[in-house]
Short mmCIF file of C-alpha atoms and ligand atoms in Angstrom, two decimals:
data_model
loop_
_atom_site.label_atom_id
_atom_site.label_comp_id
_atom_site.label_asym_id
_atom_site.label_seq_id
_atom_site.Cartn_x
_atom_site.Cartn_y
_atom_site.Cartn_z
CA MET I 1 -11.25 104.69 87.06
CA THR I 2 -9.26 107.48 86.99
CA ARG I 3 -6.80 108.82 89.80
CA VAL I 4 -4.76 111.98 89.71
CA ILE I 5 -3.37 114.06 92.03
CA HIS I 6 -4.04 117.74 91.74
CA THR I 7 -1.45 120.10 92.74
CA GLY I 8 -0.39 123.22 92.41
CA ASP I 9 0.96 127.44 93.89
CA THR I 10 4.10 125.26 94.57
CA HIS I 11 6.39 128.71 93.94
CA LEU I 12 9.56 126.71 93.36
CA GLY I 13 12.32 129.68 94.12
CA TYR I 14 10.65 131.70 97.13
CA ARG I 15 13.45 132.70 99.54
CA GLN I 16 10.65 133.21 102.26
CA TYR I 17 12.60 135.52 104.79
CA HIS I 18 15.12 135.89 102.21
CA LEU I 19 16.24 132.65 103.57
CA PRO I 20 17.59 129.77 101.78
CA GLU I 21 16.15 127.30 103.91
CA ARG I 22 13.03 128.15 102.83
CA ARG I 23 13.85 128.40 99.18
CA GLU I 24 14.59 124.83 99.46
CA ASP I 25 11.72 124.16 101.87
CA PHE I 26 8.97 124.67 98.62
CA LEU I 27 11.04 122.13 96.59
CA ASP I 28 11.09 119.91 99.12
CA ALA I 29 7.09 120.14 99.30
CA PHE I 30 7.03 119.38 95.58
CA ARG I 31 9.43 116.67 96.10
CA GLN I 32 6.94 115.25 98.76
CA VAL I 33 3.54 115.36 96.35
CA ALA I 34 6.00 113.51 93.71
CA ALA I 35 6.94 111.14 95.69
CA ASP I 36 3.46 110.03 97.00
CA ALA I 37 2.38 110.06 93.28
CA VAL I 38 4.97 107.36 92.99
CA ALA I 39 4.01 105.96 95.75
CA ASP I 40 0.34 105.70 95.22
CA ASP I 41 0.67 105.43 91.40
CA VAL I 42 -1.58 107.72 90.45
CA ASP I 43 -2.43 108.23 87.28
CA ALA I 44 -1.13 111.63 86.45
CA VAL I 45 0.07 114.27 88.62
CA VAL I 46 -2.26 117.60 87.54
CA HIS I 47 -0.43 121.11 88.52
CA ALA I 48 -2.69 123.98 88.38
CA GLY I 49 -0.18 126.87 87.49
CA ASP I 50 2.60 128.95 89.77
CA LEU I 51 5.48 126.12 89.86
CA PHE I 52 7.76 128.71 90.06
CA HIS I 53 7.27 131.82 92.00
CA ASP I 54 8.15 134.63 89.76
CA ARG I 55 8.98 134.01 85.95
CA ARG I 56 13.05 134.59 86.33
CA PRO I 57 13.30 131.27 88.47
CA GLY I 58 17.19 130.73 89.35
CA LEU I 59 19.01 127.94 87.41
CA SER I 60 18.88 125.69 90.70
CA ASP I 61 15.01 126.06 90.62
CA LEU I 62 14.81 125.06 87.46
CA LEU I 63 17.19 121.84 88.08
CA GLY I 64 15.23 121.42 90.57
CA ALA I 65 12.03 121.19 89.09
CA GLN I 66 13.67 119.17 86.36
CA SER I 67 14.39 115.99 89.07
CA VAL I 68 11.54 116.22 90.43
CA LEU I 69 9.49 115.95 86.93
CA GLU I 70 12.21 113.16 86.13
CA ARG I 71 10.80 111.69 88.83
CA LEU I 72 7.37 111.23 87.91
CA ASP I 73 8.53 110.38 84.29
CA ASP I 74 10.51 107.29 85.31
CA ALA I 75 7.67 106.02 87.06
CA GLY I 76 5.29 106.59 84.20
CA ILE I 77 3.17 109.33 85.97
CA PRO I 78 2.43 112.55 83.31
CA PHE I 79 2.44 115.88 84.64
CA LEU I 80 -0.05 117.83 83.02
CA ALA I 81 0.04 121.34 84.03
CA VAL I 82 -1.25 125.49 83.25
CA VAL I 83 0.36 128.68 83.49
CA GLY I 84 0.08 130.54 86.82
CA ASN I 85 0.10 134.46 87.62
CA HIS I 86 3.59 134.19 89.15
CA GLU I 87 5.22 132.69 86.62
CA THR I 88 3.69 133.95 83.08
CA LYS I 89 6.75 135.32 80.75
CA ARG I 90 5.58 137.41 77.70
CA GLU I 91 5.83 134.81 75.19
CA SER I 92 6.81 130.76 75.00
CA GLN I 93 6.59 129.74 79.16
CA TRP I 94 9.20 127.72 81.27
CA LEU I 95 6.34 124.69 81.29
CA ASP I 96 6.89 124.49 77.30
CA LEU I 97 10.90 124.18 78.30
CA PHE I 98 9.58 120.79 80.12
CA GLU I 99 7.22 120.36 77.28
CA ALA I 100 9.68 120.01 74.83
CA THR I 101 12.12 117.86 77.21
CA GLY I 102 8.95 115.24 77.30
CA LEU I 103 8.59 115.71 81.42
CA ALA I 104 5.13 117.88 81.15
CA THR I 105 2.62 118.61 79.00
CA ARG I 106 1.25 121.84 78.88
CA LEU I 107 -2.75 121.63 78.75
CA GLY I 108 -4.85 123.60 76.92
CA ASP I 109 -7.91 123.78 74.49
CA GLU I 110 -7.19 120.11 73.28
CA PRO I 111 -8.08 117.01 75.23
CA VAL I 112 -5.14 115.16 76.91
CA VAL I 113 -6.61 112.06 78.04
CA VAL I 114 -5.66 109.96 80.75
CA GLY I 115 -7.95 107.04 81.48
CA ASP I 116 -11.56 107.92 81.69
CA ALA I 117 -11.11 111.36 81.66
CA ALA I 118 -9.85 114.20 79.45
CA PHE I 119 -8.06 117.13 80.58
CA TYR I 120 -7.71 120.91 78.94
CA GLY I 121 -6.08 123.85 80.42
CA LEU I 122 -6.78 127.00 80.97
CA ASP I 123 -3.68 129.53 81.77
CA PHE I 124 -4.24 132.31 84.29
CA VAL I 125 -5.57 135.54 81.84
CA PRO I 126 -5.43 138.72 83.51
CA ARG I 127 -8.73 140.46 83.76
CA SER I 128 -8.25 143.24 81.22
CA ARG I 129 -8.07 140.06 78.81
CA ARG I 130 -10.96 137.75 80.20
CA ASP I 131 -13.74 139.37 77.88
CA ASP I 132 -11.59 138.19 75.06
CA LEU I 133 -11.82 134.45 75.98
CA ASP I 134 -14.51 132.24 73.85
CA TYR I 135 -14.06 128.67 76.20
CA GLU I 136 -13.47 127.11 73.13
CA PHE I 137 -12.34 123.66 73.60
CA ALA I 138 -12.05 120.74 71.24
CA PRO I 139 -14.29 117.91 71.88
CA HIS I 140 -13.24 114.39 73.45
CA ASP I 141 -14.85 111.09 73.82
CA ALA I 142 -13.41 110.09 77.07
CA ASP I 143 -16.15 109.27 80.11
CA HIS I 144 -15.24 112.89 82.17
CA ALA I 145 -13.57 115.91 81.32
CA ALA I 146 -11.80 118.53 83.54
CA LEU I 147 -11.02 121.66 83.33
CA VAL I 148 -7.27 122.91 85.14
CA SER I 149 -6.73 126.82 85.59
CA HIS I 150 -5.34 129.59 87.57
CA GLY I 151 -7.09 132.21 88.91
CA LEU I 152 -9.36 133.63 91.37
CA PHE I 153 -12.86 132.44 91.00
CA GLU I 154 -16.13 133.42 92.17
CA PRO I 155 -17.97 131.76 94.15
CA LEU I 156 -14.94 129.86 95.73
CA VAL I 157 -12.88 133.10 96.36
CA PRO I 158 -15.62 136.23 97.17
CA ASP I 159 -15.25 138.42 94.92
CA TYR I 160 -13.61 141.78 96.85
CA GLY I 161 -14.04 143.81 93.56
CA ASN I 162 -10.82 141.79 92.20
CA VAL I 163 -12.02 138.60 91.16
CA GLU I 164 -14.55 138.65 88.27
CA TRP I 165 -13.92 135.48 87.27
CA ASP I 166 -17.35 133.27 87.88
CA ALA I 167 -16.52 129.49 88.03
CA ALA I 168 -20.37 128.95 86.94
CA GLU I 169 -19.88 131.32 83.79
CA VAL I 170 -17.12 129.63 82.63
CA LEU I 171 -18.35 126.39 82.80
CA ALA I 172 -21.68 127.42 81.07
CA ALA I 173 -19.94 129.16 77.84
CA ALA I 174 -17.41 126.41 77.82
CA THR I 175 -17.76 124.35 74.67
CA VAL I 176 -17.02 121.15 76.51
CA ASP I 177 -19.43 119.71 79.57
CA PHE I 178 -16.11 119.75 82.24
CA ASP I 179 -17.20 117.31 84.95
CA THR I 180 -15.03 119.11 87.28
CA MET I 181 -12.58 122.41 87.77
CA LEU I 182 -9.12 121.76 89.03
CA LEU I 183 -7.67 125.23 90.29
CA GLY I 184 -4.76 126.88 91.66
CA ASP I 185 -4.33 130.50 93.05
CA GLU I 186 -5.81 130.44 96.01
CA HIS I 187 -3.61 128.92 98.25
CA ALA I 188 -6.39 128.28 100.65
CA PRO I 189 -7.74 125.06 99.78
CA THR I 190 -11.02 124.55 98.89
CA ARG I 191 -13.96 122.85 97.23
CA GLN I 192 -17.59 123.56 96.62
CA ALA I 193 -20.34 122.38 94.13
CA VAL I 194 -20.90 124.83 91.58
CA ASP I 195 -24.37 123.59 89.45
CA GLY I 196 -23.47 119.96 90.26
CA LYS I 197 -19.87 120.03 89.53
CA TRP I 198 -16.72 120.13 91.93
CA VAL I 199 -14.72 123.41 92.07
CA THR I 200 -11.72 123.05 93.88
CA TYR I 201 -8.53 124.86 94.83
CA CYS I 202 -6.01 122.56 96.05
CA GLY I 203 -4.10 125.11 98.08
CA SER I 204 -0.20 125.63 97.94
CA THR I 205 2.23 123.11 99.24
CA GLU I 206 4.53 124.96 101.65
CA ARG I 207 3.37 128.57 103.39
CA ALA I 208 3.75 131.61 101.24
CA SER I 209 2.50 133.75 103.67
CA ALA I 210 1.64 133.74 107.52
CA ASP I 211 -1.47 133.80 106.33
CA GLU I 212 -1.06 130.03 105.56
CA ARG I 213 -1.80 128.58 108.74
CA ASP I 214 -3.45 125.12 108.08
CA GLU I 215 -1.70 121.88 107.25
CA ARG I 216 -0.37 122.14 103.71
CA GLY I 217 -1.12 119.33 101.26
CA TYR I 218 -2.85 118.44 97.52
CA ASN I 219 -5.84 116.99 96.44
CA ILE I 220 -6.43 113.22 95.16
CA VAL I 221 -9.42 113.52 92.39
CA GLU I 222 -10.79 110.05 91.24
CA PHE I 223 -12.91 110.17 87.97
CA ASP I 224 -15.43 106.81 88.04
CA GLY I 225 -14.67 104.94 85.16
CA VAL I 226 -18.28 105.37 83.93
CA SER I 227 -19.95 108.04 82.17
CA ASP I 228 -22.07 110.41 84.35
CA GLY I 229 -20.06 108.55 87.25
CA GLU I 230 -18.96 110.67 90.06
CA VAL I 231 -16.15 112.32 90.98
CA HIS I 232 -14.69 112.51 94.03
CA VAL I 233 -12.29 115.21 95.63
CA ALA I 234 -10.26 114.26 98.60
CA ARG I 235 -7.50 115.75 100.60
CA ARG I 236 -4.12 114.82 101.81
CA GLY I 237 -1.75 116.73 104.09
CA ILE I 238 1.94 116.60 103.31
CA GLU I 239 5.06 117.46 106.13
CA THR I 240 6.40 120.64 106.02
CA ARG I 241 8.40 122.84 107.86
CA GLU I 242 6.83 124.09 110.92
CA PHE I 243 5.34 127.61 112.02
CA VAL I 244 4.45 128.68 115.43
CA PHE I 245 2.09 130.91 115.87
CA LEU I 246 1.63 132.58 118.73
CA GLU I 247 -0.99 135.44 119.81
CA LEU I 248 -0.36 137.24 122.90
CA GLU I 249 -2.56 139.73 124.15
CA LEU I 250 -0.47 141.22 126.92
CA ALA I 251 -2.14 142.77 130.12
CA GLU I 252 -0.89 145.95 132.28
CA GLY I 253 2.28 145.44 133.46
CA GLU I 254 3.36 142.59 131.18
CA GLY I 255 5.76 142.59 128.81
CA PHE I 256 8.82 140.77 127.39
CA ASP I 257 9.09 138.59 130.34
CA ARG I 258 5.21 136.67 129.07
CA VAL I 259 6.28 136.64 125.39
CA ARG I 260 9.21 134.39 126.25
CA ARG I 261 7.53 132.42 128.77
CA ARG I 262 5.44 131.89 126.35
CA LEU I 263 7.70 130.88 123.65
CA ARG I 264 9.37 128.46 126.12
CA GLU I 265 6.40 126.39 126.27
CA ARG I 266 6.38 125.61 122.35
CA THR I 267 9.13 123.89 120.13
CA VAL I 268 10.57 126.38 118.18
CA GLU I 269 13.65 124.87 117.21
CA ASP I 270 13.91 125.38 113.18
CA ALA I 271 10.02 126.73 112.91
CA VAL I 272 9.28 130.10 111.62
CA VAL I 273 8.11 131.79 114.44
CA HIS I 274 5.25 134.56 114.28
CA VAL I 275 4.75 136.51 117.18
CA GLU I 276 1.69 138.71 117.48
CA LEU I 277 1.00 141.43 119.91
CA SER I 278 -1.87 142.80 121.48
CA GLY I 279 -3.59 144.47 124.61
CA ASP I 280 -2.09 147.15 126.94
CA GLY I 281 1.08 145.15 128.47
CA GLU I 282 4.86 147.24 127.89
CA ALA I 283 6.47 147.74 124.43
CA VAL I 284 8.35 145.07 123.33
CA SER I 285 11.11 145.11 121.11
CA ALA I 286 10.81 142.95 118.20
CA ALA I 287 14.49 142.55 117.89
CA ARG I 288 14.31 141.33 121.65
CA VAL I 289 12.08 138.63 120.74
CA GLU I 290 13.49 138.00 117.26
CA GLU I 291 17.11 137.74 119.38
CA PHE I 292 15.42 135.04 121.73
CA ALA I 293 13.63 132.78 119.54
CA ASP I 294 17.25 132.76 117.62
CA ASP I 295 18.72 131.38 120.56
CA GLU I 296 16.19 128.89 121.31
CA GLY I 297 16.51 127.59 117.58
CA ALA I 298 14.22 129.18 115.36
CA LEU I 299 15.05 129.32 112.21
CA VAL I 300 13.47 132.58 111.83
CA ALA I 301 11.05 135.16 113.70
CA ARG I 302 9.14 137.41 113.09
CA VAL I 303 7.15 139.99 115.36
CA THR I 304 4.01 141.95 114.88
CA ASP I 305 2.88 144.25 116.93
CA ARG I 306 -0.85 145.53 116.99
CA ARG I 307 -0.99 148.07 119.41
CA GLU I 308 -0.93 151.80 119.18
CA VAL I 309 2.55 153.04 119.64
CA ASP I 310 2.75 156.71 121.98
CA GLU I 311 4.28 158.85 119.79
CA GLU I 312 5.82 160.63 122.79
CA ALA I 313 6.80 157.56 124.32
CA ASP I 314 10.51 156.94 124.59
CA THR I 315 10.62 154.02 122.71
CA ASP I 316 13.73 152.53 119.83
CA VAL I 317 12.13 151.86 116.96
CA VAL I 318 13.74 148.53 115.83
CA PHE I 319 12.49 147.13 112.24
CA ALA I 320 12.38 142.88 111.97
CA ASP I 321 13.03 143.47 108.41
CA PRO I 322 14.21 146.65 107.27
CA ASP I 323 14.00 145.87 103.44
CA GLU I 324 10.66 145.15 103.92
CA ALA I 325 9.67 148.40 105.99
CA VAL I 326 11.61 150.35 102.85
CA ARG I 327 9.35 148.67 100.57
CA GLU I 328 6.32 149.46 102.74
CA ARG I 329 7.38 152.96 102.83
CA VAL I 330 7.55 153.20 98.91
CA ARG I 331 4.36 151.95 98.93
CA GLU I 332 2.80 153.89 100.54
CA LEU I 333 4.06 157.20 98.78
CA GLY I 334 1.90 155.74 95.64
CA LEU I 335 5.07 156.79 93.52
CA SER I 336 4.51 155.48 89.51
CA GLU I 337 5.70 152.63 87.84
CA ALA I 338 8.20 154.44 86.24
CA ALA I 339 9.52 156.29 89.77
CA ARG I 340 8.79 152.89 91.23
CA ASP I 341 11.27 151.67 88.60
CA LEU I 342 13.94 153.81 88.91
CA ASP I 343 14.10 153.26 92.69
CA GLU I 344 14.36 149.84 91.87
CA THR I 345 16.99 150.33 89.45
CA ILE I 346 18.70 152.83 91.76
CA ARG I 347 18.92 151.53 95.35
CA ALA I 348 17.47 147.84 94.87
CA GLY I 349 21.47 146.71 93.99
CA GLU I 350 20.56 144.31 91.64
CA VAL I 351 22.70 146.69 88.93
CA ALA I 352 26.37 147.12 89.90
CA ASP I 353 27.03 150.96 91.09
CA ALA I 354 29.16 150.94 88.22
CA ASN I 355 26.28 150.84 85.57
CA VAL I 356 23.26 152.57 87.52
CA ALA I 357 23.67 155.98 85.43
CA ASP I 358 23.99 153.85 82.08
CA GLU I 359 21.28 151.74 83.37
CA VAL I 360 19.06 155.00 84.27
CA GLU I 361 19.40 156.63 81.11
CA ARG I 362 18.17 153.47 79.41
CA ARG I 363 15.12 152.95 81.63
CA VAL I 364 13.92 156.25 81.53
CA GLY I 365 14.49 156.21 77.92
CA GLU I 366 12.12 153.32 77.46
CA LEU I 367 9.29 154.51 80.02
CA LEU I 368 9.35 157.54 78.01
CA GLU I 369 7.42 155.01 75.67
CA GLU I 370 5.07 154.17 78.08
CA PRO I 371 3.52 157.37 79.45
CA ALA I 372 1.02 155.07 81.01
CA ALA I 373 4.11 153.95 83.69
CA PHE I 374 3.88 157.77 84.52
CA ASP I 375 0.05 157.49 86.18
CA ALA I 376 0.29 157.21 89.94
CA ALA I 377 -0.07 154.48 91.57
CA ALA I 378 -3.73 153.46 91.13
CA ASP I 379 -3.34 151.15 87.97
CA PRO I 380 -4.66 147.49 89.52
CA ASP I 381 -2.07 145.85 87.54
CA PRO I 382 1.45 146.29 88.22
CA GLU I 383 3.06 143.58 86.36
CA THR I 384 1.99 144.91 83.16
CA VAL I 385 4.31 147.97 83.49
CA ALA I 386 7.01 144.96 84.54
CA ASP I 387 5.95 142.99 81.43
CA ARG I 388 6.00 146.18 79.34
CA LEU I 389 9.89 146.67 80.91
CA ASP I 390 10.73 142.96 80.67
CA GLY I 391 13.32 143.17 78.11
CA GLY I 392 12.57 139.35 77.44
CA ASP I 393 14.36 136.65 79.28
CA GLY I 394 16.50 137.85 81.88
CA ASP I 395 19.01 136.22 84.60
CA ASP I 396 17.98 135.17 88.01
CA PRO I 397 17.00 138.44 89.82
CA GLU I 398 18.80 137.01 92.51
CA GLY I 399 22.01 136.47 90.45
CA SER I 400 23.85 140.55 91.96
CA THR I 401 26.60 139.96 90.32
CA ASP I 402 25.14 140.64 86.82
CA THR I 403 26.31 143.39 85.67
CA ASP I 404 24.46 142.69 81.75
CA ALA I 405 22.61 146.09 81.60
CA ASP I 406 20.18 144.31 79.24
CA ASP I 407 18.81 142.34 82.20
CA GLY I 408 20.55 143.23 85.32
CA VAL I 409 17.04 145.28 86.55
CA ASP I 410 14.43 142.51 88.30
CA ALA I 411 11.85 144.17 86.81
CA ASP I 412 9.42 142.69 89.25
CA ALA I 413 11.26 143.52 92.44
CA SER I 414 9.20 146.45 92.89
CA THR I 415 6.11 144.64 92.82
CA THR I 416 7.07 141.39 94.54
CA ASP I 417 3.91 141.67 96.90
CA VAL I 418 1.53 142.49 94.27
CA ASP I 419 -0.35 139.47 92.24
CA SER I 420 -1.58 140.45 88.85
CA ASP I 421 -4.78 139.93 89.70
CA GLY I 422 -5.29 143.57 91.12
CA ARG I 423 -4.37 142.15 94.84
CA THR I 424 -3.26 145.12 96.38
CA THR I 425 -0.32 145.51 98.84
CA ASP I 426 -2.51 147.97 100.63
CA GLY I 427 -3.16 146.90 103.75
CA GLU I 428 -7.13 146.83 104.09
CA THR I 429 -7.35 144.65 100.59
CA SER I 430 -4.62 142.41 102.09
CA ALA I 431 -6.55 141.72 105.04
CA GLU I 432 -9.11 140.28 103.01
CA ARG I 433 -6.60 138.92 100.70
CA PRO I 434 -4.00 136.41 101.54
CA THR I 435 -0.63 137.97 99.83
CA ASP I 436 2.64 136.51 98.96
CA ASP I 437 4.73 138.50 101.16
CA ASN I 438 7.42 137.18 103.35
CA GLY I 439 4.88 137.10 106.26
CA THR I 440 5.46 141.10 107.80
CA ASP I 441 2.59 142.01 105.85
CA PRO I 442 0.79 144.23 108.86
CA SER I 443 -2.69 143.33 108.59
CA VAL I 444 -1.61 139.28 109.07
CA GLY I 445 -3.80 137.90 111.19
CA ALA I 446 -6.18 141.32 111.60
CA ALA I 447 -9.15 139.47 112.40
CA ALA I 448 -7.36 138.02 115.89
CA ASP I 449 -7.22 141.65 117.50
CA ASP I 450 -10.92 141.13 119.40
CA GLY I 451 -9.42 140.74 122.12
CA ALA I 452 -9.91 136.83 122.12
CA ASP I 453 -8.03 134.86 125.01
CA THR I 454 -4.56 134.72 123.83
CA SER I 455 -5.00 130.89 124.91
CA ALA I 456 -6.11 130.50 120.88
CA ASP I 457 -2.72 130.55 120.03
CA ALA I 458 -2.55 128.49 116.45
CA THR I 459 -0.62 125.80 115.85
CA ALA I 460 0.63 124.17 112.54
CA ASP I 461 2.35 121.33 113.82
CA ASP I 462 -1.07 119.30 114.85
CA GLY I 463 -2.70 117.85 111.95
CA ALA I 464 -1.71 114.01 110.97
CA ALA I 465 -1.83 114.02 106.77
CA GLY I 466 -5.29 112.35 107.14
CA ASP I 467 -7.54 111.89 103.79
CA ASP I 468 -11.00 113.19 104.08
CA GLN I 469 -12.70 111.61 101.54
CA ALA I 470 -15.54 113.05 100.38
CA SER I 471 -18.47 112.17 97.11
CA MET I 472 -20.36 114.54 95.51
CA GLU I 473 -23.23 113.39 96.84
CA ASP I 474 -22.48 114.77 100.04
CA TYR I 475 -22.74 117.79 99.06
CA LEU I 476 -25.68 117.90 96.80
MN1 LIG H 1 0.54 131.19 94.19
#
């Protein structure tokens, strides 16, 4: 029997809520998965992409990843991985660096056999290039074969018009008869039998958005040591930073005091607190709630007020996150890629003030060679522009002291909240699709405004790390 951990969507380097603590949390989660792998002595760790949150991880993120991979390597546990959409670079990938140092194996169309199973990889492929895929894989002589990939596959992820990658079609087209698909990209863990084979998402290991309420964890996949034997998929949770979700419907006359009372009933110390308000009650200042949560020791608090704001009312406008408010407004303007790129160059502060004029001139020169960049924001694949403009392997975008005009601009900055899968930042779409934002997405929890009782507070701290083992038979 061969037993592997299937993980993915680690998002190392994500400084969620602009907090270094959150960046550390994402690395901690990866450490936990590796520690479990070592304690359990699994045969391999299979990573389904998005090890890094973006394609310019900082040096500390790379060193963090390396230290975890070294731990696996010391225990003799191979790390087999594919490249996800968040971390894709143009040519060589970060994964190649780890492969070169012997700490990882990049999966592809040749089998990598571990015990009874042959593993193959299919990196994230943008929709525009999927028609070119031939799904040709070299043969193997193991008892089982698994395809590891990154993307939103039907039917596990319903097609909202931006999926168009069908697991059944991939399985049918592949030249190898796969027993299972081990996937990343969808951050909610899920599994489904497709043509009698398990197709499964392991889910993210830290909450990359406030939509990700359930316990985080990973999959344990077992391959029976006989031909035509079964593939078992089980799930195990890990401990992550506590998130407190408080959904509160304020009745007439109720306001901040009720919010404060309800927060006092919860343990908010060191937690990420999300408060969502609805109902007919009084206006509540987000800043006041955040201040209170801060006094109670919360790591960070975010308030979403779903109530219609009376334009005539005498209200102070307070933004929980002014940067996000500006980004949102810029998105609403529907600017072309070129305009957004220049806006970032000028405003986002990655370029030293003294270099802005030169940098803008250089960017305009580049943009003129890409007329499509001037189209209005209908382009469903904003990263393509970022790719075109990526002058190569730039420095850590957070290196704000960087004054080198060649790499000082983070081409990603204007697309922070956009997946290259065509998920947009538009409120309606993101209500359906989880986005990797910093939790201030106005659509977060949109399904909760049905007037349901406010006692349905979701909490993330209740799940013991249990296995829910299920075999293929249970589902067929
Ligand atoms: Mn991801």
